[in-house]
mmCIF file of C-alpha atoms in Angstrom:
data_model
loop_
_atom_site.group_PDB
_atom_site.id
_atom_site.type_symbol
_atom_site.label_atom_id
_atom_site.label_comp_id
_atom_site.label_asym_id
_atom_site.label_seq_id
_atom_site.Cartn_x
_atom_site.Cartn_y
_atom_site.Cartn_z
ATOM 1 C CA MET A 195 102.291 -22.248 19.280
ATOM 2 C CA LYS A 196 100.252 -23.637 16.404
ATOM 3 C CA THR A 197 101.785 -26.597 14.650
ATOM 4 C CA ILE A 198 100.319 -26.167 11.194
ATOM 5 C CA SER A 199 102.574 -28.019 8.780
ATOM 6 C CA CYS A 200 102.977 -24.985 6.525
ATOM 7 C CA MET A 201 104.551 -21.683 7.433
ATOM 8 C CA ASN A 202 102.334 -18.588 7.219
ATOM 9 C CA ILE A 203 104.443 -15.463 7.635
ATOM 10 C CA GLU A 204 102.791 -12.035 7.533
ATOM 11 C CA GLU A 205 102.856 -10.772 3.936
ATOM 12 C CA ASN A 206 104.168 -7.270 4.602
ATOM 13 C CA PHE A 207 106.973 -8.776 6.667
ATOM 14 C CA LEU A 208 107.996 -11.037 3.792
ATOM 15 C CA CYS A 209 107.917 -8.204 1.251
ATOM 16 C CA SER A 210 109.948 -5.884 3.478
ATOM 17 C CA SER A 211 112.517 -8.687 3.864
ATOM 18 C CA GLY A 212 113.223 -8.988 0.152
ATOM 19 C CA GLY A 213 110.151 -10.880 -0.987
ATOM 20 C CA GLU A 214 108.436 -10.247 -4.294
ATOM 21 C CA ILE A 215 104.964 -11.060 -5.559
ATOM 22 C CA LYS A 216 104.864 -13.244 -8.658
ATOM 23 C CA LEU A 217 101.870 -14.258 -10.760
ATOM 24 C CA TYR A 218 101.507 -17.668 -12.392
ATOM 25 C CA LYS A 219 98.976 -19.009 -14.882
ATOM 26 C CA LYS A 220 96.945 -22.182 -14.417
ATOM 27 C CA GLY A 221 99.101 -25.152 -15.415
ATOM 28 C CA GLU A 222 102.373 -23.231 -15.074
ATOM 29 C CA LEU A 223 105.302 -24.835 -13.259
ATOM 30 C CA ILE A 224 106.706 -22.961 -10.265
ATOM 31 C CA TYR A 225 109.578 -25.416 -10.076
ATOM 32 C CA ARG A 226 110.171 -28.834 -11.518
ATOM 33 C CA GLU A 227 111.570 -32.092 -10.200
ATOM 34 C CA GLY A 228 115.360 -31.863 -10.268
ATOM 35 C CA ASP A 229 115.568 -28.089 -9.723
ATOM 36 C CA HIS A 230 117.578 -26.558 -6.879
ATOM 37 C CA ALA A 231 115.655 -24.722 -4.140
ATOM 38 C CA LEU A 232 116.163 -21.000 -4.719
ATOM 39 C CA TYR A 233 113.167 -19.411 -2.963
ATOM 40 C CA TYR A 234 110.777 -19.605 -0.030
ATOM 41 C CA TYR A 235 107.260 -19.783 -1.510
ATOM 42 C CA GLN A 236 104.046 -18.695 0.224
ATOM 43 C CA ILE A 237 100.703 -18.632 -1.565
ATOM 44 C CA LYS A 238 98.717 -15.392 -1.525
ATOM 45 C CA GLU A 239 95.897 -16.557 -3.829
ATOM 46 C CA GLY A 240 95.185 -19.747 -5.763
ATOM 47 C CA LYS A 241 96.155 -23.411 -5.425
ATOM 48 C CA VAL A 242 99.337 -25.370 -6.081
ATOM 49 C CA LYS A 243 99.865 -29.130 -6.307
ATOM 50 C CA LEU A 244 103.056 -31.070 -5.675
ATOM 51 C CA ASN A 245 103.288 -33.964 -8.107
ATOM 52 C CA ASN A 246 105.504 -36.193 -10.174
ATOM 53 C CA TYR A 247 105.133 -38.937 -12.782
ATOM 54 C CA ASP A 248 106.262 -42.542 -13.042
ATOM 55 C CA GLU A 249 107.914 -44.132 -16.089
ATOM 56 C CA GLU A 250 104.506 -44.790 -17.656
ATOM 57 C CA GLY A 251 103.434 -41.172 -17.298
ATOM 58 C CA LYS A 252 101.012 -41.793 -14.435
ATOM 59 C CA GLU A 253 100.650 -38.742 -12.202
ATOM 60 C CA PHE A 254 101.091 -38.939 -8.425
ATOM 61 C CA ILE A 255 99.815 -35.962 -6.432
ATOM 62 C CA HIS A 256 101.493 -35.611 -3.031
ATOM 63 C CA ASN A 257 99.578 -32.607 -1.714
ATOM 64 C CA ILE A 258 97.586 -29.514 -2.637
ATOM 65 C CA PHE A 259 98.152 -26.124 -1.016
ATOM 66 C CA GLY A 260 96.052 -22.965 -0.882
ATOM 67 C CA PRO A 261 96.192 -19.360 0.372
ATOM 68 C CA LYS A 262 98.452 -18.577 3.362
ATOM 69 C CA GLN A 263 100.329 -21.861 2.976
ATOM 70 C CA SER A 264 103.952 -22.443 2.074
ATOM 71 C CA PHE A 265 105.540 -25.355 0.226
ATOM 72 C CA GLY A 266 109.000 -26.743 -0.487
ATOM 73 C CA ASP A 267 110.362 -25.218 2.746
ATOM 74 C CA SER A 268 112.465 -28.175 3.835
ATOM 75 C CA MET A 269 114.540 -28.083 0.633
ATOM 76 C CA LEU A 270 115.947 -24.696 1.661
ATOM 77 C CA PHE A 271 118.056 -26.413 4.319
ATOM 78 C CA VAL A 272 119.651 -29.177 2.246
ATOM 79 C CA ASP A 273 121.772 -29.126 -0.881
ATOM 80 C CA LYS A 274 119.459 -31.483 -2.768
ATOM 81 C CA PHE A 275 117.181 -31.307 -5.791
ATOM 82 C CA TYR A 276 113.397 -31.000 -5.549
ATOM 83 C CA PRO A 277 111.933 -34.542 -5.625
ATOM 84 C CA MET A 278 108.688 -33.333 -7.229
ATOM 85 C CA ASN A 279 107.091 -30.567 -9.290
ATOM 86 C CA ALA A 280 105.081 -27.603 -8.011
ATOM 87 C CA THR A 281 102.304 -26.906 -10.515
ATOM 88 C CA CYS A 282 99.542 -24.281 -10.456
ATOM 89 C CA ILE A 283 96.035 -25.762 -10.626
ATOM 90 C CA SER A 284 94.515 -22.266 -10.844
ATOM 91 C CA PRO A 285 95.858 -18.767 -11.446
ATOM 92 C CA VAL A 286 98.233 -18.259 -8.511
ATOM 93 C CA GLU A 287 99.733 -15.257 -6.729
ATOM 94 C CA ILE A 288 102.821 -16.131 -4.713
ATOM 95 C CA ILE A 289 105.173 -14.264 -2.428
ATOM 96 C CA ARG A 290 108.674 -15.603 -2.917
ATOM 97 C CA VAL A 291 111.808 -14.736 -0.974
ATOM 98 C CA PRO A 292 115.292 -15.629 -2.244
ATOM 99 C CA LYS A 293 116.855 -18.440 -0.229
ATOM 100 C CA GLU A 294 119.726 -16.345 1.156
ATOM 101 C CA LEU A 295 117.374 -13.591 2.344
ATOM 102 C CA PHE A 296 114.944 -16.082 3.871
ATOM 103 C CA LEU A 297 117.682 -17.875 5.813
ATOM 104 C CA LYS A 298 118.891 -14.500 7.054
ATOM 105 C CA LEU A 299 115.330 -13.654 8.054
ATOM 106 C CA ILE A 300 114.838 -16.702 10.263
ATOM 107 C CA LYS A 301 118.295 -16.254 11.798
ATOM 108 C CA THR A 302 117.511 -12.694 12.858
ATOM 109 C CA HIS A 303 113.968 -13.539 14.031
ATOM 110 C CA PRO A 304 114.257 -16.625 16.298
ATOM 111 C CA HIS A 305 110.479 -17.032 16.671
ATOM 112 C CA LEU A 306 110.264 -17.785 12.934
ATOM 113 C CA SER A 307 112.994 -20.381 13.272
ATOM 114 C CA LEU A 308 111.071 -22.059 16.101
ATOM 115 C CA GLU A 309 107.865 -22.070 14.046
ATOM 116 C CA MET A 310 109.738 -23.520 11.095
ATOM 117 C CA ASN A 311 111.151 -26.289 13.287
ATOM 118 C CA ALA A 312 107.654 -27.048 14.613
ATOM 119 C CA CYS A 313 106.245 -27.211 11.102
ATOM 120 C CA LEU A 314 108.972 -29.494 9.775
ATOM 121 C CA SER A 315 108.742 -31.727 12.849
ATOM 122 C CA GLN A 316 104.996 -32.126 12.431
ATOM 123 C CA ARG A 317 105.439 -33.003 8.783
ATOM 124 C CA LEU A 318 107.888 -35.758 9.721
ATOM 125 C CA TYR A 319 105.553 -37.007 12.454
ATOM 126 C CA PHE A 320 102.516 -37.336 10.220
ATOM 127 C CA LYS A 321 104.614 -38.743 7.379
ATOM 128 C CA ALA A 322 105.797 -41.490 9.748
ATOM 129 C CA ILE A 323 102.201 -42.235 10.761
ATOM 130 C CA MET A 324 101.115 -42.407 7.136
ATOM 131 C CA LEU A 325 103.949 -44.781 6.236
ATOM 132 C CA HIS A 326 103.113 -46.970 9.239
ATOM 133 C CA ASN A 327 99.453 -47.170 8.247
ATOM 134 C CA MET A 328 100.334 -47.885 4.630
ATOM 135 C CA ALA A 329 102.091 -51.054 5.788
ATOM 136 C CA SER A 330 98.719 -52.294 7.057
ATOM 137 C CA LEU A 331 96.613 -54.741 5.057
ATOM 138 C CA ASN A 332 93.512 -52.911 6.297
ATOM 139 C CA PRO A 333 92.302 -50.440 3.598
ATOM 140 C CA ALA A 334 90.663 -48.193 6.221
ATOM 141 C CA SER A 335 93.960 -47.862 8.090
ATOM 142 C CA ARG A 336 95.727 -46.850 4.898
ATOM 143 C CA LEU A 337 93.079 -44.268 4.108
ATOM 144 C CA ARG A 338 93.095 -42.838 7.644
ATOM 145 C CA GLY A 339 96.872 -42.504 7.474
ATOM 146 C CA LEU A 340 96.624 -40.591 4.204
ATOM 147 C CA LEU A 341 93.785 -38.374 5.440
ATOM 148 C CA ASP A 342 95.622 -37.555 8.681
ATOM 149 C CA TYR A 343 98.734 -36.666 6.690
ATOM 150 C CA LEU A 344 96.854 -34.392 4.276
ATOM 151 C CA LYS A 345 94.938 -32.730 7.102
ATOM 152 C CA SER A 346 98.163 -32.077 9.018
ATOM 153 C CA TYR A 347 98.982 -29.362 6.468
ATOM 154 C CA HIS A 348 95.932 -27.391 7.542
ATOM 155 C CA ASP A 349 94.808 -25.588 10.688
ATOM 156 C CA ASP A 350 94.622 -28.152 13.477
ATOM 157 C CA GLU A 351 91.754 -26.219 15.087
ATOM 158 C CA CYS A 352 89.514 -27.392 12.262
ATOM 159 C CA GLU A 353 87.356 -30.356 13.312
ATOM 160 C CA ASN A 354 85.559 -32.445 10.705
ATOM 161 C CA CYS A 355 85.805 -29.697 8.087
ATOM 162 C CA PHE A 356 88.883 -30.594 6.035
ATOM 163 C CA GLN A 357 87.959 -31.080 2.381
ATOM 164 C CA VAL A 358 90.146 -33.601 0.557
ATOM 165 C CA GLU A 359 91.262 -32.233 -2.811
ATOM 166 C CA LEU A 360 92.381 -35.571 -4.270
ATOM 167 C CA THR A 361 90.218 -37.756 -6.493
ATOM 168 C CA ARG A 362 89.448 -41.358 -5.536
ATOM 169 C CA GLN A 363 91.863 -42.528 -8.229
ATOM 170 C CA GLN A 364 94.652 -40.299 -6.920
ATOM 171 C CA MET A 365 94.084 -41.588 -3.391
ATOM 172 C CA ALA A 366 94.175 -45.172 -4.666
ATOM 173 C CA ASN A 367 97.467 -44.519 -6.473
ATOM 174 C CA LEU A 368 99.012 -42.943 -3.376
ATOM 175 C CA ILE A 369 98.253 -45.824 -1.019
ATOM 176 C CA GLY A 370 98.510 -48.765 -3.407
ATOM 177 C CA LEU A 371 94.852 -49.817 -3.516
ATOM 178 C CA ARG A 372 92.382 -50.446 -6.318
ATOM 179 C CA ILE A 373 89.952 -47.591 -6.882
ATOM 180 C CA GLU A 374 87.038 -49.972 -6.217
ATOM 181 C CA THR A 375 88.512 -50.759 -2.784
ATOM 182 C CA VAL A 376 88.930 -47.048 -2.000
ATOM 183 C CA ILE A 377 85.323 -46.265 -2.980
ATOM 184 C CA ARG A 378 83.950 -49.189 -0.951
ATOM 185 C CA THR A 379 86.078 -48.310 2.093
ATOM 186 C CA LEU A 380 85.108 -44.622 1.963
ATOM 187 C CA LYS A 381 81.422 -45.587 1.958
ATOM 188 C CA LYS A 382 82.019 -47.783 5.000
ATOM 189 C CA MET A 383 83.909 -44.980 6.774
ATOM 190 C CA GLU A 384 81.021 -42.621 6.026
ATOM 191 C CA LYS A 385 78.500 -45.052 7.562
ATOM 192 C CA GLU A 386 80.701 -45.304 10.660
ATOM 193 C CA GLY A 387 80.790 -41.505 10.959
ATOM 194 C CA ASN A 388 84.531 -41.156 10.324
ATOM 195 C CA ILE A 389 84.044 -38.982 7.235
ATOM 196 C CA SER A 390 81.212 -37.253 5.429
ATOM 197 C CA ILE A 391 80.714 -36.973 1.676
ATOM 198 C CA ARG A 392 79.062 -33.873 0.218
ATOM 199 C CA ASP A 393 78.665 -33.483 -3.536
ATOM 200 C CA ARG A 394 81.236 -36.293 -3.946
ATOM 201 C CA LYS A 395 83.759 -34.279 -1.862
ATOM 202 C CA ILE A 396 85.283 -36.071 1.150
ATOM 203 C CA ILE A 397 85.130 -34.072 4.393
ATOM 204 C CA TYR A 398 87.391 -35.281 7.201
#
């Protein structure tokens, strides 16, 4: 069983189980911080970011998702509010399934429930690793923890081909470092062969 940290259920199966295809414009909110979870979301085309803002209006991006990836899954199992926004960073086509129908779907198809458990478990595992590394005073350890966490949401068969969608400033904000420290550390990691940088894009 693959342990990609995002569910990827066959599209026809989702649609035949009560799913609908919905189109969003660039910049449109799919849900906002404080909303209740009402749907299972899986991206067909486009990209979505999960973000929120602090009291000063500074944006924090938690992750970016693309085609055949799901997001917000864990909130379907708890009676809590979304802790962040889901915002389209391009025109997006999404398959969404109402919560009640999705829960019925995974109950009647045990293999989906097992895959969901594997995905959620892997998310928790990599989140724990990232938090552990963020406690380190070593900037490289913090960056590796963040990169491992981001990469965990993508196909684990991919070696040295994950492209980081965050800017240097966003990475600095996420791990509590100055942008100058992030830039200097990334250059050092590149020299050591831990990452590559192509057209200013970080490949991990």
